[in-house]
Structures are given as structure tokens and as C-alpha cells.
C-alpha atoms as an extended CHARMM CRD file, in Angstrom:
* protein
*
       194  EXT
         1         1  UNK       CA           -103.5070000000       16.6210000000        7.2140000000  PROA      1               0.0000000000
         2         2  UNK       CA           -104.1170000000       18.2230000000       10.7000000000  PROA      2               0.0000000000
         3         3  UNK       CA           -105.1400000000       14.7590000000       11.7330000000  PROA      3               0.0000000000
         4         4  UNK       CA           -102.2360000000       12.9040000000       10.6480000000  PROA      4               0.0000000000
         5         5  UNK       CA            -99.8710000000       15.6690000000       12.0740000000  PROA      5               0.0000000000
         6         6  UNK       CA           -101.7870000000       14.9760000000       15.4120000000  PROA      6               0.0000000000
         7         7  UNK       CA           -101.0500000000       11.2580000000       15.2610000000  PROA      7               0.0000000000
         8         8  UNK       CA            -97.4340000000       11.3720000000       13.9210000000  PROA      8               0.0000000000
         9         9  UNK       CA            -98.6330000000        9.8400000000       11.0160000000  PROA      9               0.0000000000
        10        10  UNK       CA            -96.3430000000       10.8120000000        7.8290000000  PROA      10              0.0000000000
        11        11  UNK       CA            -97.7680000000       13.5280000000        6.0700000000  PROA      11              0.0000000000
        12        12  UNK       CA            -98.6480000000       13.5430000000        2.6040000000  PROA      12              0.0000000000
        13        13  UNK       CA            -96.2560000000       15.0290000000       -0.4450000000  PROA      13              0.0000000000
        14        14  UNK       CA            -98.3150000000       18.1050000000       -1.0320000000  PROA      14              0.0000000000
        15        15  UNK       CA           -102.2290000000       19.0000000000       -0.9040000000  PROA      15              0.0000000000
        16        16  UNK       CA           -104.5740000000       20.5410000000       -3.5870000000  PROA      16              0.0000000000
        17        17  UNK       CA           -107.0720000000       22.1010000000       -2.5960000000  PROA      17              0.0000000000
        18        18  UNK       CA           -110.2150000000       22.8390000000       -5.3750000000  PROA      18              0.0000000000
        19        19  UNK       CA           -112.3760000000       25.6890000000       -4.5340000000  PROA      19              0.0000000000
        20        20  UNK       CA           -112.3920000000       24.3280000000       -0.8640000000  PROA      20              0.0000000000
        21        21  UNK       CA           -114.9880000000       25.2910000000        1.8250000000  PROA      21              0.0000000000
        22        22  UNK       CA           -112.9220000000       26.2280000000        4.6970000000  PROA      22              0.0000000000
        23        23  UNK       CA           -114.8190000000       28.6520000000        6.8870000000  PROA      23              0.0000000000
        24        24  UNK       CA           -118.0150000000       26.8370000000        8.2620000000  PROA      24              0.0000000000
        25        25  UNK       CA           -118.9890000000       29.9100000000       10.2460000000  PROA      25              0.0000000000
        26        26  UNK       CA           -120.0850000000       31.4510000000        6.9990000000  PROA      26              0.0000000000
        27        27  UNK       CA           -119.0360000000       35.0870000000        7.9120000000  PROA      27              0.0000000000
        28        28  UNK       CA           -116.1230000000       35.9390000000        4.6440000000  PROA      28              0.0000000000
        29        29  UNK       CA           -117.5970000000       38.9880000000        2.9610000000  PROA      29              0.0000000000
        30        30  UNK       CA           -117.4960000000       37.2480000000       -0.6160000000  PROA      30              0.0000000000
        31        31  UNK       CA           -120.6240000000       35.6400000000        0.7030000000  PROA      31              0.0000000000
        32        32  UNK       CA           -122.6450000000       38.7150000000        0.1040000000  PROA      32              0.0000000000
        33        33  UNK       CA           -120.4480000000       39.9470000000       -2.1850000000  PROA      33              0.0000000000
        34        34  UNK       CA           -120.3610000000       37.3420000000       -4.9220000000  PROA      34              0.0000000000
        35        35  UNK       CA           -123.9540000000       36.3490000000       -4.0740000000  PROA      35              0.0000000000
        36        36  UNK       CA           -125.5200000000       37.4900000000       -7.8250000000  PROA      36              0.0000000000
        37        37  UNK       CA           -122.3460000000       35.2380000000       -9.2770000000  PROA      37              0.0000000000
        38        38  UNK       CA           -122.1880000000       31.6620000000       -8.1160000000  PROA      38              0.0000000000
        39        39  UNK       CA           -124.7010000000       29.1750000000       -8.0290000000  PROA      39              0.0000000000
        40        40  UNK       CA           -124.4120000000       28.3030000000       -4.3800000000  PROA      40              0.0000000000
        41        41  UNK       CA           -125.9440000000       30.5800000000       -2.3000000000  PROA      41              0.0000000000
        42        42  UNK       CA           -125.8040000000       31.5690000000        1.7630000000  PROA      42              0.0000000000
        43        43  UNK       CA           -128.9930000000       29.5120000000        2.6730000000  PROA      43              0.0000000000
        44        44  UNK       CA           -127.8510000000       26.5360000000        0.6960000000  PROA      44              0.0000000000
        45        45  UNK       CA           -124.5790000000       26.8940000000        2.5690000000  PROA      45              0.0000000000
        46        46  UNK       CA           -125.9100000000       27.1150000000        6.0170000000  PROA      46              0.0000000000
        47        47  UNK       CA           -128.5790000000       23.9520000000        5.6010000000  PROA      47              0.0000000000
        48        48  UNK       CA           -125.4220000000       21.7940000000        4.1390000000  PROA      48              0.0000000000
        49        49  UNK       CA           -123.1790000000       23.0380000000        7.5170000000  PROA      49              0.0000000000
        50        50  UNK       CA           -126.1670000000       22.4040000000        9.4040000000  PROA      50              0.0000000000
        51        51  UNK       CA           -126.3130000000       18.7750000000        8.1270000000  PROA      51              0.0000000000
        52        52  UNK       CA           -122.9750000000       18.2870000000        8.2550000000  PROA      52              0.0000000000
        53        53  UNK       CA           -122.1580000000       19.2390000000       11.8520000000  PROA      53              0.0000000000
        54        54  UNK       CA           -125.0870000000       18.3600000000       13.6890000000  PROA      54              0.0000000000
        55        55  UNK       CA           -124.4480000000       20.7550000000       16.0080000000  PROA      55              0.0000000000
        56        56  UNK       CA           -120.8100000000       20.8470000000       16.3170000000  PROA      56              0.0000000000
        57        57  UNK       CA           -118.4910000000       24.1780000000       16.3620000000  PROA      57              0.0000000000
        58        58  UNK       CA           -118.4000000000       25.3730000000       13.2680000000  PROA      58              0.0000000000
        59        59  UNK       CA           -115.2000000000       27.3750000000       14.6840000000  PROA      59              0.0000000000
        60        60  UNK       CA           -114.0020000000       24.0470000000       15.4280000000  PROA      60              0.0000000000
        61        61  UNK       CA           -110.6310000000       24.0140000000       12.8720000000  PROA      61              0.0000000000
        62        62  UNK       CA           -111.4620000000       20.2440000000       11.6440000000  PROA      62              0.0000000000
        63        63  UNK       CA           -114.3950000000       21.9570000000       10.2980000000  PROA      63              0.0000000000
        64        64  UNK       CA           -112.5280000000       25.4840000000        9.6910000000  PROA      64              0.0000000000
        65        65  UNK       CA           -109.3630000000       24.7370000000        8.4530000000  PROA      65              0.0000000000
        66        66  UNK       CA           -108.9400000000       27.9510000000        7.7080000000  PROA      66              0.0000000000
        67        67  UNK       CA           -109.0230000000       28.5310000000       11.2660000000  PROA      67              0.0000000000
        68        68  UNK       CA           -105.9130000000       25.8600000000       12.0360000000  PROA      68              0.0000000000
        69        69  UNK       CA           -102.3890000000       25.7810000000       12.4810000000  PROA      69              0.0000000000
        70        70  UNK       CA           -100.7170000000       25.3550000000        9.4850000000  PROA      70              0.0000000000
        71        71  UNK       CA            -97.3020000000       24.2440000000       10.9720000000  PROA      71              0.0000000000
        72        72  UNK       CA            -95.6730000000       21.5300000000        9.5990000000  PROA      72              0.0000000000
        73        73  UNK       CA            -98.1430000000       20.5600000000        6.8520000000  PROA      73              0.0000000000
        74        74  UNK       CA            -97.0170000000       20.0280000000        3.4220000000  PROA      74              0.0000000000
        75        75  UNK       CA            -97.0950000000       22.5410000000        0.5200000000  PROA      75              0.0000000000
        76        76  UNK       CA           -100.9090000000       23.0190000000       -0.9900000000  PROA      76              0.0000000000
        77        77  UNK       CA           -101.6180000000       24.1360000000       -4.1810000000  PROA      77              0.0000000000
        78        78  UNK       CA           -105.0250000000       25.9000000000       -3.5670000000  PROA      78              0.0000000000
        79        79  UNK       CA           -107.3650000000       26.8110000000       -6.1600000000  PROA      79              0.0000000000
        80        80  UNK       CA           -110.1310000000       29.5170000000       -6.0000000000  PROA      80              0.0000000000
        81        81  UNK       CA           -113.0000000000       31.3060000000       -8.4270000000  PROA      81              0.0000000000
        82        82  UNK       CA           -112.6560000000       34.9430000000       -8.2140000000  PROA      82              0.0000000000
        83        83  UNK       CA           -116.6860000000       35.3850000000       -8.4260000000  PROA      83              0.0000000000
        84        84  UNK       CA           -117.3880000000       32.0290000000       -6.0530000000  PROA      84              0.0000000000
        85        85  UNK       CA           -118.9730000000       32.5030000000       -2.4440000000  PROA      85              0.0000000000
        86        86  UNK       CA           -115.9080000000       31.1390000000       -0.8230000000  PROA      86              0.0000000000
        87        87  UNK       CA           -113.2310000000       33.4030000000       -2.4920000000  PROA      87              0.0000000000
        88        88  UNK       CA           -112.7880000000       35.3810000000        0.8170000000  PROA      88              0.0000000000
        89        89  UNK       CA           -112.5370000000       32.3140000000        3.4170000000  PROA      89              0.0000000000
        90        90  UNK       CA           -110.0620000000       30.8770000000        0.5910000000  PROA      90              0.0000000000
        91        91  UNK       CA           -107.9400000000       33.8630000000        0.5350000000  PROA      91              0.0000000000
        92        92  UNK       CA           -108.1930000000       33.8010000000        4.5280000000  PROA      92              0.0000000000
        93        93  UNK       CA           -106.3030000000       29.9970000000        4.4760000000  PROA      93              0.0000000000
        94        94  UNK       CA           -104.1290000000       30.7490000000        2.4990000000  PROA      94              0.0000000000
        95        95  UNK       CA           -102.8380000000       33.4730000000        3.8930000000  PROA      95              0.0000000000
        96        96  UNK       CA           -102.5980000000       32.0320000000        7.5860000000  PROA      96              0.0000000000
        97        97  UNK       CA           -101.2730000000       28.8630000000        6.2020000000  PROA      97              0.0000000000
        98        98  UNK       CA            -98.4210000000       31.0710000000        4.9920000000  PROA      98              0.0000000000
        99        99  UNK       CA            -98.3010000000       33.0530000000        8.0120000000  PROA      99              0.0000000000
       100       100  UNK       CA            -97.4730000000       29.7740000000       10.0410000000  PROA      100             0.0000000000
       101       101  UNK       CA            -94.3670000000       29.0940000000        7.4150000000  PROA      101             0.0000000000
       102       102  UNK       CA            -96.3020000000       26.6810000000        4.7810000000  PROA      102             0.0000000000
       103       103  UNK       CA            -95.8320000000       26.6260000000        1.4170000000  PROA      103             0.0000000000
       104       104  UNK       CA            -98.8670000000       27.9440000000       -0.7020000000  PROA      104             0.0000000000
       105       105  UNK       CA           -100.0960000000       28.5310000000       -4.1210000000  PROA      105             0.0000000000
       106       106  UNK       CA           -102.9940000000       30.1280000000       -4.4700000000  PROA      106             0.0000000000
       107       107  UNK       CA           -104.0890000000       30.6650000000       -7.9900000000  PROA      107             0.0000000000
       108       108  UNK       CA           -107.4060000000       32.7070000000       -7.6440000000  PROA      108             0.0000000000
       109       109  UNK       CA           -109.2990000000       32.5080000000      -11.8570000000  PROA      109             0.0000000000
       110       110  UNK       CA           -110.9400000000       35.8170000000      -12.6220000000  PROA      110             0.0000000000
       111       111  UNK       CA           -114.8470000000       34.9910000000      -13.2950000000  PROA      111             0.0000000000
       112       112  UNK       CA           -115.2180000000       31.1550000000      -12.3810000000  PROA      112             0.0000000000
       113       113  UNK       CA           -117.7020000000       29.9950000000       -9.8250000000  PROA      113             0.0000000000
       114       114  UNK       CA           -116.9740000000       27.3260000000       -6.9480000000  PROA      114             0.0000000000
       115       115  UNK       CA           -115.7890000000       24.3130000000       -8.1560000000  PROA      115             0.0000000000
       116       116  UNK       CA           -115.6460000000       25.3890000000      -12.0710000000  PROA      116             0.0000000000
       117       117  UNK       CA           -113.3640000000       22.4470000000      -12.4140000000  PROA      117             0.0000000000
       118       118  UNK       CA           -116.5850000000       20.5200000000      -13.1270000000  PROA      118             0.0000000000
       119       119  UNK       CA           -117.2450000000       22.4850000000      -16.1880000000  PROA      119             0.0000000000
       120       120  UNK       CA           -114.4010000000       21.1640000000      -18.7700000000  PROA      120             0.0000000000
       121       121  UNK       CA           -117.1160000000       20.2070000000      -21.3650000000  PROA      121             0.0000000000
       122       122  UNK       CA           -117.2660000000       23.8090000000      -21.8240000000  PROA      122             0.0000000000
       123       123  UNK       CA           -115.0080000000       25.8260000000      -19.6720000000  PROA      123             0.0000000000
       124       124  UNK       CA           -111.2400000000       26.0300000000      -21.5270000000  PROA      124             0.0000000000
       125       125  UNK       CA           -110.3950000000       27.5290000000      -17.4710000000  PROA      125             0.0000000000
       126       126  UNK       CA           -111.1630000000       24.0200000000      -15.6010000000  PROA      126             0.0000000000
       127       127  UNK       CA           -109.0050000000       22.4690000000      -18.6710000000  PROA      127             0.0000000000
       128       128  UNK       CA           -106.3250000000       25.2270000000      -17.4600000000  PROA      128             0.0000000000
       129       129  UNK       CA           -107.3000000000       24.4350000000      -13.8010000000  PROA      129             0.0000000000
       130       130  UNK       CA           -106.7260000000       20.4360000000      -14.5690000000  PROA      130             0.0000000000
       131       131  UNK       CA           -103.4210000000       21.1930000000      -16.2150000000  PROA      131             0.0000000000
       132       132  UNK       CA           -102.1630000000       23.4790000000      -13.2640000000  PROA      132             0.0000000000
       133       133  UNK       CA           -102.9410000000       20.3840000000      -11.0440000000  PROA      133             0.0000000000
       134       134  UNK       CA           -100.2250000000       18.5890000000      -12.6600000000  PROA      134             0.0000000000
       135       135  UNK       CA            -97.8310000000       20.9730000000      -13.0410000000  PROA      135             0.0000000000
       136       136  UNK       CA            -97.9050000000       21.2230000000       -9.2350000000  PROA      136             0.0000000000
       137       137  UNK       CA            -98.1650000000       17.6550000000       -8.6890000000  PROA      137             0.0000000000
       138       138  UNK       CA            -94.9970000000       17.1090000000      -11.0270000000  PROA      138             0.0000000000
       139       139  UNK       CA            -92.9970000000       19.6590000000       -9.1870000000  PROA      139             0.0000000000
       140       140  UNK       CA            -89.3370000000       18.5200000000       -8.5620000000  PROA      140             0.0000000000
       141       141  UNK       CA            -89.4770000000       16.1960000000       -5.5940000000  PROA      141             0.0000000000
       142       142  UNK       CA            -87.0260000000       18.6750000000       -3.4420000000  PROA      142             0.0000000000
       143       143  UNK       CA            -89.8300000000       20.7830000000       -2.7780000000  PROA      143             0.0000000000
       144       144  UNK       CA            -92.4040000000       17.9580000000       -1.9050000000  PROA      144             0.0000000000
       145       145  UNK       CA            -91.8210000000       16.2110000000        1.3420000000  PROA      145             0.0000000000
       146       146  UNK       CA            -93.5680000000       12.6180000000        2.9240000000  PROA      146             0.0000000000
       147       147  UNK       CA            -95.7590000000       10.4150000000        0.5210000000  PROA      147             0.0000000000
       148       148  UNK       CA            -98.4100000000       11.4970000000       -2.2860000000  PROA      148             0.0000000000
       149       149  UNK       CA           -102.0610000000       11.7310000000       -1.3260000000  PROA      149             0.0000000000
       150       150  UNK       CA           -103.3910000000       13.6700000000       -3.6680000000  PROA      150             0.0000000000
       151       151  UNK       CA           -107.4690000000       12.9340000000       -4.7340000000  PROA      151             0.0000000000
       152       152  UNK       CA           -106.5310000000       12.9780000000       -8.6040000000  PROA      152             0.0000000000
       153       153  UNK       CA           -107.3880000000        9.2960000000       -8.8970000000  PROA      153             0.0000000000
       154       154  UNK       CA           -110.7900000000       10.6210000000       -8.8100000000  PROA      154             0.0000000000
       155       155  UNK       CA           -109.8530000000       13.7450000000      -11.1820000000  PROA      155             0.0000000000
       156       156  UNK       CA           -108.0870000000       10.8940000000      -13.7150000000  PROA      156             0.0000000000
       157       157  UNK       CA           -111.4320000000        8.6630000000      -13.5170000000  PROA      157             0.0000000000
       158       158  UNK       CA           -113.5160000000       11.8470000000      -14.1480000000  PROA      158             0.0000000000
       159       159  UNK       CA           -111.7510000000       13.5140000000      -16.8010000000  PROA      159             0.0000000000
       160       160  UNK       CA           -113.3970000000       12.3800000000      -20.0470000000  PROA      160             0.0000000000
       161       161  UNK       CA           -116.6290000000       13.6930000000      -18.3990000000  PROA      161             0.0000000000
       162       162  UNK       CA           -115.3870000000       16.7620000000      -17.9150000000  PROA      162             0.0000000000
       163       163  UNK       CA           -114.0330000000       16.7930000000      -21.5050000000  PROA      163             0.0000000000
       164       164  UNK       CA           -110.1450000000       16.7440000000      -20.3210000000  PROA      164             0.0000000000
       165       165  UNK       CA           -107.7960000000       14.7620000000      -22.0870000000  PROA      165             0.0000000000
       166       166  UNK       CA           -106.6480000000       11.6130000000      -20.5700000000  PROA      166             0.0000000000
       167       167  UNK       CA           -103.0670000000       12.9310000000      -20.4570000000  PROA      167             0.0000000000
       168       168  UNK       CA           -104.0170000000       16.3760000000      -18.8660000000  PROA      168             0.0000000000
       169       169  UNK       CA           -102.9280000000       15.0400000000      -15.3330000000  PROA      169             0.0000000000
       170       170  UNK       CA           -100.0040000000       13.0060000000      -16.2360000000  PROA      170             0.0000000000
       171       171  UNK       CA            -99.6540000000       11.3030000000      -13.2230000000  PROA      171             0.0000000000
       172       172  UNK       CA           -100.4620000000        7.1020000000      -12.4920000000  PROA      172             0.0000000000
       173       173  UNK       CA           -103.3270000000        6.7980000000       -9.7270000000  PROA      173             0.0000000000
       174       174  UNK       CA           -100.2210000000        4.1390000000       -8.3090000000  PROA      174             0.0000000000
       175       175  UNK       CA            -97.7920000000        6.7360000000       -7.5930000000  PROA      175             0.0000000000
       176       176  UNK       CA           -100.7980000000        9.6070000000       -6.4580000000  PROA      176             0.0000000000
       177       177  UNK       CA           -101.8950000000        7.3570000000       -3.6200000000  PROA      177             0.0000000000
       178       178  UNK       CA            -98.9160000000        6.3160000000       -2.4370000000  PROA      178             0.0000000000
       179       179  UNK       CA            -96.5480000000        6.5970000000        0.7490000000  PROA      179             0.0000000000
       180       180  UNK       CA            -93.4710000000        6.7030000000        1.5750000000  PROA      180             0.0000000000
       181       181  UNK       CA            -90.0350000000        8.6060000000        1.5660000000  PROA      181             0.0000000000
       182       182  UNK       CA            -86.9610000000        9.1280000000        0.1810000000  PROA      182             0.0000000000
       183       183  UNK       CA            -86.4440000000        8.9340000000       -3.7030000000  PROA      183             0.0000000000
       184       184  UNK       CA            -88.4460000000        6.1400000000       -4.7360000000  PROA      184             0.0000000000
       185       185  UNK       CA            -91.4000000000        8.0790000000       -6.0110000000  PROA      185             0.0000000000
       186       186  UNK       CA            -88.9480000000       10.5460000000       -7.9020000000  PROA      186             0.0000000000
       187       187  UNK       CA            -88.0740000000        9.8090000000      -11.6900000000  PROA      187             0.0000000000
       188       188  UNK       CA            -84.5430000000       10.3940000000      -13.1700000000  PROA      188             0.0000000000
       189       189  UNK       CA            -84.8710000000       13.7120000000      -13.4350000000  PROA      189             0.0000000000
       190       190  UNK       CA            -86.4410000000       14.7850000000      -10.1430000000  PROA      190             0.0000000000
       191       191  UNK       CA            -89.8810000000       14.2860000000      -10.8750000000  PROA      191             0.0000000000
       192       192  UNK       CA            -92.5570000000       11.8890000000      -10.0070000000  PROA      192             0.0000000000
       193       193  UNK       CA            -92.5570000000        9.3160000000      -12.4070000000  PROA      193             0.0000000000
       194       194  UNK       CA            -95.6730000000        9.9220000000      -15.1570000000  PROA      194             0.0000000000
């Protein structure tokens, strides 16, 4: 999104954001706190940054969003665990992404892990997650802005592995990776069409 802002490029109709990384400097206190909780862990964190920036700035906010400026980019729907590694760094976007006038949701669940959304097999919460996805994806189209770019394509594809019913999104991958403006993506009530 901070890449298309940069280029003029319209921006997409809203962002979700699952259990993001956001922070590649590694220094939110939920790192060590949450540490005996989640299955990632600090050194497993630091080798995939390592990897990933071959020596870049991790302070760099393409790599740290949660150190950008949130001006201008669309309204996110951000999702966090309450005992993942990244809770703190989460809780850090969101709250300068509202400080720089965007609209956020940030639903933090009590007890998941990072990315618990992977767990529907067993986890009614990622089922609760999935359906909370679509509830902000179907929001009335007055509060979205731009086209949809939304990744749940891949979260339609991957539902019956994660033991989510095929209706849990409702949403068509057509209308999720579209773009465009004005009221052609809106049903007759409003809403995206489903």
C-alpha cells in the first residue's frame, strides 16, 4: 500500500492484516514476554529477517511498516494473538496508523499464537477469525474507498484445509482482486456483491 501511494497508483478498498510481522528490528517487549507461548521464537525471528533483508535497514518502513506513514492508506482490519511474539509491534501499527488519521480494527484474540488462523481443523477462534474477515470485507462500500485487494483468494482456496466452511468468507475471488471505483463492486444494498 505504501508503494502504490508512492506511485499514485489507486489504492486498494481496505487491507487485512493476519498476525502481521511489522517490526523487523525485533525490539516489542511481547518478544520476551510471550516467549514460553508461541511457537516462533526470537532466534527463529532474527535468522528469517536476516534472510530476508540481506543486510538492509530493518528500520527501513518497507520492512517496518509499523514504522510508516499511514496517511492516506485505506482502512485495515488487523488481526493479532494475544500470547503471539508480535502482539506488541502489532499493537504499535495500529496505533500509529490511527495516529496518522487511518481507519483501524484491531481485534487482538485472548490465548492464540501468530498466525492461529492456520489452525481451523481444531481451533473454533481461526473459524471466528475467518468469519471476522468477511464481515469486514462485506462492510458497506461507504466506508471502503479505491478497488479490492484483499489476499482471501488464497484464504477461499485454503479453507477446507483449515476445516472452514466454503461459505465462511462469502466473497467471489472475482470481486476480491479487483480494481476500480465508483459503485460497480457494490451490490443493491451497499455491499460487495457475495
Amino acid at each position: 500500500a505504501q508503494r502504490l501511494r508512492a506511485t499514485g497508483t489507486p489504492q486498494p478498498r481496505a487491507l487485512v492484516l493476519l498476525s502481521p510481522w511489522v517490526d523487523l528490528r525485533l525490539q516489542g517487549p511481547s518478544i520476551r514476554t510471550n516467549a514460553r507461548y508461541d511457537y516462533v521464537s526470537a532466534p527463529l525471528l532474527r535468522r528469517f529477517r536476516d534472510l530476508y533483508l540481506q543486510g538492509a535497514d530493518p528500520s527501513h518502513p518497507e520492512a517496518s511498516p509499523a514504522l510508516a506513514d499511514f496517511t492516506g492508506l485505506p482502512p485495515m482490519l488487523v488481526h493479532a494473538g494475544g500470547a503471539e511474539l508480535l502482539v506488541s509491534e502489532i499493537r504499535q501499527l495500529a496505533a500509529r496508523a490511527r495516529a496518522h488519521g487511518a481507519e483501524v480494527e484491531l481485534r487482538e484474540w485472548d490465548g492464540m499464537i501468530h498466525a492461529w488462523h492456520g489452525f481451523g481443523a481444531f481451533l473454533p477462534e481461526a473459524r471466528e477469525a475467518f468469519a471476522d474477515i468477511g464481515r469486514f470485507v462485506h462492510a458497506p462500500c461507504d466506508r471502503v474507498r479505491g478497488g479490492v485487494l484483499v489476499l482471501l483468494a488464497f484464504l477461499r482456496a485454503m479453507a477446507p484445509a483449515l476445516g472452514v466452511g466454503p461459505r465462511a468468507l462469502r466473497f467471489q475471488p472475482q470481486f476480491a482482486l479487483a480494481h476500480g471505483r465508483g459503485s460497480e463492486f457494490c451490490g443493491p444494498r451497499g455491499r460487495l456483491p457475495q
